[in-house]
Amino acid sequence: MSYLPKNVISQIIHAFISSRLDYCNSLFSCLTASATSRLQMVQNAAARLLTRTKRREHITPVISALLMPYIAPRPLRSADQKLLHIPRSRFKTKGDRVFSVVAPTLWNQLPLNICSVESVQHFKKLVKTYLYKQAFM
């Protein structure tokens, strides 16, 4: 039973958790796996709190239900290219390093054959090969 409405919980989570994770994400690139998993646990707990999901239930479907894909207001020529929307940042020096800007930018730079892969294992393999070729060839 919760004493706060869902929209208030959402605002609190964004104010104290999501904004801090987003603000410091450029520092997270060199974290160890254990530190990253601790941050993931915080994010999962926030998703559980928001959706009132029990701790024993799987979190992956909950998080994927919370994420909403970008839907263009009109049909675009690039609709079949699986591109992500890149939000505008107010500050060019620090704003372009925010995860919400960097992640879609990097995703949009990947070739279409990598973005359209269904399997995570195959996706990882293709990304490794692509990045290796970019770095050493």
Short mmCIF file of N, CA, C and O in Angstrom, two decimals:
data_model
loop_
_atom_site.label_atom_id
_atom_site.label_comp_id
_atom_site.label_asym_id
_atom_site.label_seq_id
_atom_site.Cartn_x
_atom_site.Cartn_y
_atom_site.Cartn_z
N MET A 1 0.85 -1.18 0.00
CA MET A 1 0.00 0.00 0.00
C MET A 1 0.89 1.24 0.00
O MET A 1 1.82 1.35 0.78
N SER A 2 0.59 2.16 -0.86
CA SER A 2 1.40 3.36 -0.98
C SER A 2 0.57 4.57 -0.56
O SER A 2 -0.61 4.66 -0.83
N TYR A 3 1.23 5.49 0.11
CA TYR A 3 0.56 6.69 0.57
C TYR A 3 0.70 7.85 -0.40
O TYR A 3 0.05 8.86 -0.26
N LEU A 4 1.57 7.69 -1.39
CA LEU A 4 1.79 8.75 -2.37
C LEU A 4 1.24 8.33 -3.73
O LEU A 4 1.34 7.17 -4.12
N PRO A 5 0.66 9.27 -4.47
CA PRO A 5 0.20 8.94 -5.83
C PRO A 5 1.39 8.64 -6.74
O PRO A 5 2.53 9.04 -6.48
N LYS A 6 1.11 7.95 -7.83
CA LYS A 6 2.16 7.51 -8.75
C LYS A 6 2.92 8.68 -9.36
O LYS A 6 4.13 8.62 -9.53
N ASN A 7 2.22 9.78 -9.68
CA ASN A 7 2.92 10.91 -10.29
C ASN A 7 3.88 11.59 -9.31
O ASN A 7 4.93 12.07 -9.71
N VAL A 8 3.56 11.58 -8.03
CA VAL A 8 4.46 12.15 -7.03
C VAL A 8 5.69 11.25 -6.86
O VAL A 8 6.82 11.74 -6.79
N ILE A 9 5.48 9.94 -6.83
CA ILE A 9 6.59 9.00 -6.74
C ILE A 9 7.50 9.16 -7.96
O ILE A 9 8.72 9.16 -7.84
N SER A 10 6.90 9.33 -9.13
CA SER A 10 7.67 9.52 -10.36
C SER A 10 8.53 10.78 -10.27
O SER A 10 9.71 10.77 -10.66
N GLN A 11 7.99 11.86 -9.76
CA GLN A 11 8.75 13.10 -9.62
C GLN A 11 9.89 12.95 -8.62
O GLN A 11 10.99 13.45 -8.84
N ILE A 12 9.63 12.24 -7.53
CA ILE A 12 10.67 12.03 -6.51
C ILE A 12 11.80 11.18 -7.08
O ILE A 12 12.98 11.48 -6.88
N ILE A 13 11.43 10.10 -7.79
CA ILE A 13 12.45 9.24 -8.39
C ILE A 13 13.29 10.01 -9.39
O ILE A 13 14.51 9.89 -9.42
N HIS A 14 12.64 10.83 -10.20
CA HIS A 14 13.40 11.60 -11.18
C HIS A 14 14.30 12.63 -10.49
O HIS A 14 15.46 12.82 -10.88
N ALA A 15 13.80 13.28 -9.45
CA ALA A 15 14.57 14.32 -8.78
C ALA A 15 15.79 13.77 -8.05
O ALA A 15 16.87 14.36 -8.08
N PHE A 16 15.63 12.61 -7.40
CA PHE A 16 16.72 12.13 -6.55
C PHE A 16 17.54 10.99 -7.14
O PHE A 16 18.67 10.78 -6.72
N ILE A 17 17.02 10.24 -8.09
CA ILE A 17 17.75 9.09 -8.61
C ILE A 17 18.13 9.27 -10.06
O ILE A 17 19.31 9.31 -10.41
N SER A 18 17.13 9.40 -10.93
CA SER A 18 17.41 9.47 -12.37
C SER A 18 18.27 10.67 -12.74
O SER A 18 19.21 10.54 -13.54
N SER A 19 18.00 11.80 -12.15
CA SER A 19 18.78 12.99 -12.50
C SER A 19 20.23 12.85 -12.05
O SER A 19 21.15 13.29 -12.74
N ARG A 20 20.47 12.19 -10.91
CA ARG A 20 21.85 11.99 -10.44
C ARG A 20 22.58 10.99 -11.32
O ARG A 20 23.74 11.18 -11.66
N LEU A 21 21.91 9.92 -11.70
CA LEU A 21 22.52 8.94 -12.59
C LEU A 21 22.83 9.57 -13.95
O LEU A 21 23.88 9.32 -14.53
N ASP A 22 21.91 10.37 -14.44
CA ASP A 22 22.11 11.01 -15.74
C ASP A 22 23.20 12.08 -15.67
O ASP A 22 24.00 12.22 -16.58
N TYR A 23 23.25 12.81 -14.58
CA TYR A 23 24.23 13.87 -14.41
C TYR A 23 25.66 13.33 -14.37
O TYR A 23 26.58 13.92 -14.94
N CYS A 24 25.85 12.21 -13.72
CA CYS A 24 27.19 11.66 -13.52
C CYS A 24 27.55 10.54 -14.50
O CYS A 24 28.54 9.86 -14.31
N ASN A 25 26.75 10.32 -15.53
CA ASN A 25 26.99 9.14 -16.37
C ASN A 25 28.31 9.18 -17.13
O ASN A 25 28.85 8.15 -17.46
N SER A 26 28.86 10.34 -17.40
CA SER A 26 30.14 10.38 -18.08
C SER A 26 31.25 9.83 -17.19
O SER A 26 32.28 9.36 -17.68
N LEU A 27 31.04 9.84 -15.88
CA LEU A 27 32.01 9.27 -14.95
C LEU A 27 31.87 7.76 -14.83
O LEU A 27 32.77 7.08 -14.37
N PHE A 28 30.71 7.22 -15.23
CA PHE A 28 30.43 5.81 -15.05
C PHE A 28 31.10 4.92 -16.10
O PHE A 28 31.07 3.71 -15.98
N SER A 29 31.70 5.50 -17.12
CA SER A 29 32.25 4.69 -18.20
C SER A 29 33.44 3.83 -17.75
O SER A 29 33.71 2.80 -18.34
N CYS A 30 34.13 4.22 -16.69
CA CYS A 30 35.29 3.45 -16.25
C CYS A 30 35.04 2.77 -14.91
O CYS A 30 35.99 2.43 -14.21
N LEU A 31 33.80 2.54 -14.56
CA LEU A 31 33.49 1.84 -13.31
C LEU A 31 33.71 0.34 -13.45
O LEU A 31 33.63 -0.22 -14.54
N THR A 32 33.94 -0.31 -12.32
CA THR A 32 34.07 -1.76 -12.32
C THR A 32 32.68 -2.39 -12.47
O THR A 32 31.66 -1.71 -12.30
N ALA A 33 32.66 -3.67 -12.76
CA ALA A 33 31.38 -4.37 -12.94
C ALA A 33 30.58 -4.39 -11.65
O ALA A 33 29.34 -4.27 -11.67
N SER A 34 31.23 -4.50 -10.51
CA SER A 34 30.50 -4.52 -9.24
C SER A 34 29.86 -3.17 -8.94
O SER A 34 28.73 -3.10 -8.46
N ALA A 35 30.56 -2.09 -9.25
CA ALA A 35 29.99 -0.76 -9.03
C ALA A 35 28.83 -0.50 -9.99
O ALA A 35 27.82 0.09 -9.61
N THR A 36 28.97 -0.96 -11.22
CA THR A 36 27.89 -0.81 -12.19
C THR A 36 26.66 -1.61 -11.77
O THR A 36 25.53 -1.14 -11.90
N SER A 37 26.88 -2.80 -11.24
CA SER A 37 25.74 -3.62 -10.81
C SER A 37 25.03 -2.98 -9.61
O SER A 37 23.81 -3.09 -9.48
N ARG A 38 25.77 -2.28 -8.75
CA ARG A 38 25.13 -1.58 -7.63
C ARG A 38 24.24 -0.44 -8.14
O ARG A 38 23.15 -0.22 -7.64
N LEU A 39 24.73 0.28 -9.15
CA LEU A 39 23.92 1.34 -9.74
C LEU A 39 22.68 0.76 -10.43
O LEU A 39 21.59 1.34 -10.38
N GLN A 40 22.85 -0.40 -11.08
CA GLN A 40 21.72 -1.06 -11.72
C GLN A 40 20.68 -1.48 -10.69
O GLN A 40 19.48 -1.40 -10.93
N MET A 41 21.15 -1.92 -9.52
CA MET A 41 20.22 -2.30 -8.45
C MET A 41 19.41 -1.09 -7.97
O MET A 41 18.21 -1.20 -7.69
N VAL A 42 20.05 0.07 -7.90
CA VAL A 42 19.35 1.29 -7.51
C VAL A 42 18.29 1.64 -8.55
O VAL A 42 17.14 1.97 -8.22
N GLN A 43 18.66 1.53 -9.82
CA GLN A 43 17.71 1.84 -10.89
C GLN A 43 16.56 0.84 -10.90
O GLN A 43 15.40 1.22 -11.09
N ASN A 44 16.84 -0.43 -10.67
CA ASN A 44 15.80 -1.45 -10.62
C ASN A 44 14.86 -1.21 -9.43
O ASN A 44 13.64 -1.38 -9.55
N ALA A 45 15.42 -0.82 -8.29
CA ALA A 45 14.59 -0.52 -7.12
C ALA A 45 13.67 0.67 -7.39
O ALA A 45 12.51 0.67 -6.97
N ALA A 46 14.18 1.66 -8.11
CA ALA A 46 13.35 2.81 -8.46
C ALA A 46 12.20 2.39 -9.38
O ALA A 46 11.06 2.84 -9.22
N ALA A 47 12.49 1.51 -10.33
CA ALA A 47 11.44 1.02 -11.23
C ALA A 47 10.40 0.20 -10.46
O ALA A 47 9.20 0.30 -10.71
N ARG A 48 10.87 -0.61 -9.50
CA ARG A 48 9.94 -1.39 -8.68
C ARG A 48 9.07 -0.49 -7.83
O ARG A 48 7.88 -0.74 -7.66
N LEU A 49 9.65 0.55 -7.26
CA LEU A 49 8.90 1.49 -6.44
C LEU A 49 7.84 2.21 -7.27
O LEU A 49 6.69 2.35 -6.83
N LEU A 50 8.21 2.62 -8.45
CA LEU A 50 7.29 3.34 -9.31
C LEU A 50 6.12 2.48 -9.77
O LEU A 50 4.97 2.92 -9.80
N THR A 51 6.40 1.23 -10.10
CA THR A 51 5.35 0.34 -10.63
C THR A 51 4.73 -0.55 -9.56
O THR A 51 3.84 -1.33 -9.87
N ARG A 52 5.23 -0.42 -8.32
CA ARG A 52 4.74 -1.24 -7.21
C ARG A 52 4.88 -2.74 -7.51
O ARG A 52 3.99 -3.53 -7.24
N THR A 53 6.02 -3.10 -8.08
CA THR A 53 6.32 -4.48 -8.41
C THR A 53 6.99 -5.14 -7.22
O THR A 53 7.83 -4.53 -6.56
N LYS A 54 6.65 -6.40 -6.99
CA LYS A 54 7.26 -7.13 -5.88
C LYS A 54 8.72 -7.46 -6.20
O LYS A 54 9.10 -7.58 -7.35
N ARG A 55 9.52 -7.63 -5.18
CA ARG A 55 10.96 -7.86 -5.34
C ARG A 55 11.26 -9.16 -6.07
O ARG A 55 12.26 -9.27 -6.77
N ARG A 56 10.42 -10.15 -5.93
CA ARG A 56 10.66 -11.46 -6.54
C ARG A 56 10.27 -11.52 -8.02
O ARG A 56 10.62 -12.47 -8.71
N GLU A 57 9.57 -10.53 -8.52
CA GLU A 57 9.17 -10.52 -9.93
C GLU A 57 10.33 -10.03 -10.80
O GLU A 57 11.16 -9.24 -10.37
N HIS A 58 10.36 -10.52 -12.04
CA HIS A 58 11.42 -10.12 -12.96
C HIS A 58 11.29 -8.64 -13.30
O HIS A 58 10.19 -8.14 -13.53
N ILE A 59 12.41 -7.95 -13.35
CA ILE A 59 12.41 -6.51 -13.57
C ILE A 59 12.49 -6.13 -15.05
O ILE A 59 12.06 -5.05 -15.44
N THR A 60 13.01 -7.02 -15.89
CA THR A 60 13.19 -6.70 -17.31
C THR A 60 11.89 -6.29 -17.99
O THR A 60 11.85 -5.26 -18.67
N PRO A 61 10.78 -7.05 -17.84
CA PRO A 61 9.54 -6.60 -18.48
C PRO A 61 9.02 -5.28 -17.90
O PRO A 61 8.40 -4.48 -18.61
N VAL A 62 9.29 -5.05 -16.62
CA VAL A 62 8.84 -3.80 -15.99
C VAL A 62 9.58 -2.61 -16.59
O VAL A 62 8.97 -1.60 -16.96
N ILE A 63 10.90 -2.75 -16.73
CA ILE A 63 11.69 -1.65 -17.29
C ILE A 63 11.35 -1.42 -18.76
O ILE A 63 11.22 -0.29 -19.21
N SER A 64 11.17 -2.50 -19.52
CA SER A 64 10.83 -2.32 -20.93
C SER A 64 9.44 -1.70 -21.09
O SER A 64 9.18 -1.02 -22.07
N ALA A 65 8.55 -1.92 -20.13
CA ALA A 65 7.24 -1.27 -20.19
C ALA A 65 7.35 0.22 -19.85
O ALA A 65 6.56 1.03 -20.35
N LEU A 66 8.33 0.58 -19.03
CA LEU A 66 8.52 1.99 -18.69
C LEU A 66 9.18 2.79 -19.81
O LEU A 66 8.95 3.99 -19.93
N LEU A 67 10.01 2.15 -20.60
CA LEU A 67 10.68 2.83 -21.71
C LEU A 67 9.73 2.97 -22.88
O LEU A 67 9.08 2.01 -23.29
N MET A 68 9.65 4.17 -23.42
CA MET A 68 8.76 4.40 -24.54
C MET A 68 9.57 4.78 -25.76
O MET A 68 10.39 5.70 -25.70
N PRO A 69 9.37 4.08 -26.88
CA PRO A 69 10.11 4.44 -28.08
C PRO A 69 9.63 5.77 -28.65
O PRO A 69 8.50 6.19 -28.42
N TYR A 70 10.51 6.42 -29.37
CA TYR A 70 10.18 7.69 -30.00
C TYR A 70 9.25 7.44 -31.18
O TYR A 70 9.55 6.63 -32.05
N ILE A 71 8.13 8.13 -31.20
CA ILE A 71 7.18 8.01 -32.30
C ILE A 71 7.12 9.37 -32.99
O ILE A 71 6.76 10.37 -32.38
N ALA A 72 7.49 9.38 -34.24
CA ALA A 72 7.51 10.62 -35.01
C ALA A 72 6.08 11.10 -35.28
O ALA A 72 5.18 10.27 -35.49
N PRO A 73 5.85 12.40 -35.31
CA PRO A 73 4.50 12.91 -35.56
C PRO A 73 4.04 12.71 -37.01
O PRO A 73 2.86 12.80 -37.29
N ARG A 74 4.97 12.40 -37.89
CA ARG A 74 4.62 12.15 -39.29
C ARG A 74 5.55 11.07 -39.82
O ARG A 74 6.60 10.80 -39.24
N PRO A 75 5.19 10.42 -40.94
CA PRO A 75 6.08 9.39 -41.49
C PRO A 75 7.40 10.00 -41.96
O PRO A 75 7.43 11.05 -42.59
N LEU A 76 8.48 9.34 -41.62
CA LEU A 76 9.80 9.83 -41.99
C LEU A 76 10.49 8.87 -42.93
O LEU A 76 10.24 7.67 -42.90
N ARG A 77 11.39 9.40 -43.76
CA ARG A 77 12.16 8.53 -44.66
C ARG A 77 13.07 7.61 -43.87
O ARG A 77 13.40 6.52 -44.31
N SER A 78 13.49 8.02 -42.69
CA SER A 78 14.41 7.23 -41.89
C SER A 78 13.70 6.28 -40.93
O SER A 78 14.33 5.70 -40.06
N ALA A 79 12.39 6.09 -41.08
CA ALA A 79 11.64 5.26 -40.14
C ALA A 79 12.09 3.82 -40.14
O ALA A 79 12.05 3.16 -39.11
N ASP A 80 12.55 3.30 -41.27
CA ASP A 80 12.98 1.91 -41.33
C ASP A 80 14.45 1.74 -40.94
O ASP A 80 14.98 0.64 -40.98
N GLN A 81 15.12 2.80 -40.52
CA GLN A 81 16.53 2.72 -40.16
C GLN A 81 16.76 2.53 -38.67
O GLN A 81 17.89 2.49 -38.21
N LYS A 82 15.71 2.45 -37.87
CA LYS A 82 15.79 2.23 -36.42
C LYS A 82 16.64 3.28 -35.72
O LYS A 82 17.44 2.98 -34.83
N LEU A 83 16.48 4.54 -36.09
CA LEU A 83 17.22 5.62 -35.46
C LEU A 83 16.52 6.08 -34.19
O LEU A 83 15.30 6.02 -34.09
N LEU A 84 17.29 6.55 -33.22
CA LEU A 84 16.75 7.06 -31.98
C LEU A 84 16.74 8.58 -32.01
O LEU A 84 17.59 9.21 -32.65
N HIS A 85 15.80 9.15 -31.29
CA HIS A 85 15.70 10.61 -31.19
C HIS A 85 16.80 11.12 -30.27
O HIS A 85 17.00 10.61 -29.17
N ILE A 86 17.52 12.14 -30.71
CA ILE A 86 18.58 12.74 -29.90
C ILE A 86 18.05 14.06 -29.35
O ILE A 86 17.78 15.00 -30.10
N PRO A 87 17.87 14.14 -28.03
CA PRO A 87 17.36 15.38 -27.46
C PRO A 87 18.38 16.50 -27.55
O PRO A 87 19.59 16.25 -27.58
N ARG A 88 17.91 17.71 -27.61
CA ARG A 88 18.80 18.86 -27.66
C ARG A 88 19.36 19.11 -26.27
O ARG A 88 18.67 18.98 -25.27
N SER A 89 20.62 19.50 -26.23
CA SER A 89 21.23 19.85 -24.95
C SER A 89 21.47 21.35 -24.92
O SER A 89 21.80 21.96 -25.93
N ARG A 90 21.29 21.93 -23.76
CA ARG A 90 21.43 23.38 -23.64
C ARG A 90 22.89 23.81 -23.62
O ARG A 90 23.23 24.88 -24.07
N PHE A 91 23.77 22.95 -23.10
CA PHE A 91 25.17 23.29 -22.97
C PHE A 91 25.99 22.38 -23.87
O PHE A 91 25.91 21.17 -23.78
N LYS A 92 26.79 22.96 -24.72
CA LYS A 92 27.57 22.17 -25.68
C LYS A 92 28.72 21.43 -25.02
O LYS A 92 29.12 20.38 -25.47
N THR A 93 29.30 21.97 -23.96
CA THR A 93 30.46 21.31 -23.36
C THR A 93 30.05 20.12 -22.50
O THR A 93 30.53 19.02 -22.69
N LYS A 94 29.14 20.33 -21.57
CA LYS A 94 28.74 19.25 -20.67
C LYS A 94 27.43 18.59 -21.11
O LYS A 94 27.21 17.42 -20.85
N GLY A 95 26.58 19.31 -21.76
CA GLY A 95 25.29 18.78 -22.15
C GLY A 95 25.38 17.67 -23.18
O GLY A 95 24.56 16.76 -23.21
N ASP A 96 26.40 17.72 -24.04
CA ASP A 96 26.55 16.69 -25.06
C ASP A 96 27.16 15.41 -24.51
O ASP A 96 27.25 14.42 -25.20
N ARG A 97 27.60 15.43 -23.25
CA ARG A 97 28.14 14.23 -22.63
C ARG A 97 27.11 13.50 -21.78
O ARG A 97 27.40 12.46 -21.20
N VAL A 98 25.92 14.03 -21.69
CA VAL A 98 24.85 13.41 -20.91
C VAL A 98 24.42 12.12 -21.62
O VAL A 98 24.36 12.06 -22.85
N PHE A 99 24.12 11.09 -20.83
CA PHE A 99 23.78 9.78 -21.41
C PHE A 99 22.61 9.87 -22.38
O PHE A 99 22.62 9.22 -23.42
N SER A 100 21.62 10.68 -22.07
CA SER A 100 20.44 10.78 -22.94
C SER A 100 20.78 11.37 -24.30
O SER A 100 20.00 11.24 -25.24
N VAL A 101 21.94 12.00 -24.44
CA VAL A 101 22.40 12.52 -25.73
C VAL A 101 23.43 11.57 -26.36
O VAL A 101 23.36 11.27 -27.55
N VAL A 102 24.35 11.08 -25.55
CA VAL A 102 25.43 10.24 -26.06
C VAL A 102 24.92 8.90 -26.56
O VAL A 102 25.32 8.43 -27.65
N ALA A 103 24.06 8.25 -25.80
CA ALA A 103 23.59 6.90 -26.17
C ALA A 103 22.87 6.89 -27.52
O ALA A 103 23.23 6.09 -28.40
N PRO A 104 21.87 7.76 -27.76
CA PRO A 104 21.24 7.74 -29.08
C PRO A 104 22.19 8.14 -30.21
O PRO A 104 22.09 7.63 -31.33
N THR A 105 23.14 9.04 -29.92
CA THR A 105 24.11 9.44 -30.93
C THR A 105 24.96 8.26 -31.37
O THR A 105 25.15 8.02 -32.56
N LEU A 106 25.46 7.51 -30.39
CA LEU A 106 26.28 6.34 -30.72
C LEU A 106 25.46 5.27 -31.42
O LEU A 106 25.93 4.62 -32.35
N TRP A 107 24.23 5.06 -30.97
CA TRP A 107 23.35 4.07 -31.61
C TRP A 107 23.10 4.43 -33.07
O TRP A 107 23.14 3.58 -33.95
N ASN A 108 22.83 5.70 -33.34
CA ASN A 108 22.53 6.14 -34.70
C ASN A 108 23.75 6.03 -35.62
O ASN A 108 23.59 6.01 -36.83
N GLN A 109 24.94 5.97 -35.06
CA GLN A 109 26.15 5.84 -35.86
C GLN A 109 26.42 4.39 -36.26
O GLN A 109 27.24 4.14 -37.14
N LEU A 110 25.75 3.44 -35.61
CA LEU A 110 25.95 2.03 -35.96
C LEU A 110 25.30 1.72 -37.29
O LEU A 110 24.27 2.29 -37.64
N PRO A 111 25.88 0.78 -38.06
CA PRO A 111 25.25 0.37 -39.32
C PRO A 111 23.91 -0.32 -39.07
O PRO A 111 23.69 -0.90 -38.00
N LEU A 112 23.04 -0.27 -40.06
CA LEU A 112 21.69 -0.82 -39.92
C LEU A 112 21.71 -2.33 -39.67
O LEU A 112 20.88 -2.83 -38.91
N ASN A 113 22.66 -3.06 -40.25
CA ASN A 113 22.68 -4.51 -40.04
C ASN A 113 22.97 -4.87 -38.58
O ASN A 113 22.54 -5.90 -38.10
N ILE A 114 23.66 -4.00 -37.84
CA ILE A 114 23.90 -4.25 -36.42
C ILE A 114 22.68 -3.88 -35.60
O ILE A 114 22.29 -4.61 -34.69
N CYS A 115 22.04 -2.78 -35.92
CA CYS A 115 20.87 -2.32 -35.15
C CYS A 115 19.67 -3.23 -35.30
O CYS A 115 18.81 -3.27 -34.42
N SER A 116 19.58 -3.94 -36.39
CA SER A 116 18.38 -4.75 -36.64
C SER A 116 18.52 -6.20 -36.19
O SER A 116 17.64 -7.00 -36.43
N VAL A 117 19.60 -6.54 -35.49
CA VAL A 117 19.81 -7.90 -35.01
C VAL A 117 18.86 -8.17 -33.84
O VAL A 117 18.65 -7.32 -32.99
N GLU A 118 18.29 -9.37 -33.80
CA GLU A 118 17.32 -9.73 -32.76
C GLU A 118 18.01 -10.29 -31.51
O GLU A 118 17.55 -10.07 -30.41
N SER A 119 19.09 -11.03 -31.66
CA SER A 119 19.75 -11.70 -30.55
C SER A 119 20.78 -10.78 -29.89
O SER A 119 21.55 -10.10 -30.58
N VAL A 120 20.81 -10.78 -28.57
CA VAL A 120 21.77 -9.96 -27.84
C VAL A 120 23.19 -10.47 -28.06
O VAL A 120 24.12 -9.68 -28.26
N GLN A 121 23.37 -11.77 -28.06
CA GLN A 121 24.70 -12.34 -28.27
C GLN A 121 25.25 -11.98 -29.65
O GLN A 121 26.41 -11.61 -29.78
N HIS A 122 24.40 -12.09 -30.65
CA HIS A 122 24.83 -11.75 -32.01
C HIS A 122 25.11 -10.25 -32.13
O HIS A 122 26.05 -9.82 -32.80
N PHE A 123 24.29 -9.43 -31.46
CA PHE A 123 24.50 -7.99 -31.44
C PHE A 123 25.86 -7.65 -30.84
O PHE A 123 26.62 -6.86 -31.39
N LYS A 124 26.19 -8.27 -29.70
CA LYS A 124 27.48 -8.02 -29.05
C LYS A 124 28.64 -8.39 -29.98
O LYS A 124 29.63 -7.67 -30.06
N LYS A 125 28.50 -9.52 -30.65
CA LYS A 125 29.55 -9.97 -31.56
C LYS A 125 29.75 -8.98 -32.70
O LYS A 125 30.88 -8.61 -33.03
N LEU A 126 28.66 -8.53 -33.29
CA LEU A 126 28.75 -7.58 -34.40
C LEU A 126 29.31 -6.23 -33.96
O LEU A 126 30.09 -5.60 -34.68
N VAL A 127 28.93 -5.78 -32.76
CA VAL A 127 29.44 -4.50 -32.25
C VAL A 127 30.94 -4.59 -31.99
O VAL A 127 31.70 -3.67 -32.32
N LYS A 128 31.38 -5.71 -31.39
CA LYS A 128 32.81 -5.89 -31.15
C LYS A 128 33.60 -5.85 -32.47
O LYS A 128 34.63 -5.19 -32.58
N THR A 129 33.09 -6.56 -33.47
CA THR A 129 33.77 -6.59 -34.76
C THR A 129 33.79 -5.20 -35.39
O THR A 129 34.82 -4.75 -35.91
N TYR A 130 32.68 -4.49 -35.33
CA TYR A 130 32.58 -3.15 -35.88
C TYR A 130 33.56 -2.20 -35.21
O TYR A 130 34.29 -1.44 -35.85
N LEU A 131 33.58 -2.22 -33.86
CA LEU A 131 34.47 -1.32 -33.13
C LEU A 131 35.94 -1.67 -33.35
O LEU A 131 36.79 -0.79 -33.43
N TYR A 132 36.23 -2.96 -33.48
CA TYR A 132 37.60 -3.37 -33.76
C TYR A 132 38.05 -2.83 -35.11
O TYR A 132 39.15 -2.29 -35.25
N LYS A 133 37.17 -2.96 -36.10
CA LYS A 133 37.51 -2.46 -37.44
C LYS A 133 37.67 -0.93 -37.43
O LYS A 133 38.54 -0.39 -38.11
N GLN A 134 36.85 -0.25 -36.65
CA GLN A 134 36.95 1.21 -36.56
C GLN A 134 38.27 1.64 -35.92
O GLN A 134 38.87 2.63 -36.32
N ALA A 135 38.72 0.88 -34.92
CA ALA A 135 39.90 1.27 -34.17
C ALA A 135 41.20 0.88 -34.87
O ALA A 135 42.19 1.62 -34.80
N PHE A 136 41.22 -0.28 -35.54
CA PHE A 136 42.48 -0.81 -36.03
C PHE A 136 42.59 -0.92 -37.54
O PHE A 136 43.59 -1.39 -38.05
N MET A 137 41.61 -0.54 -38.28
CA MET A 137 41.71 -0.67 -39.74
C MET A 137 41.52 0.65 -40.41
O MET A 137 41.13 1.60 -39.96
#
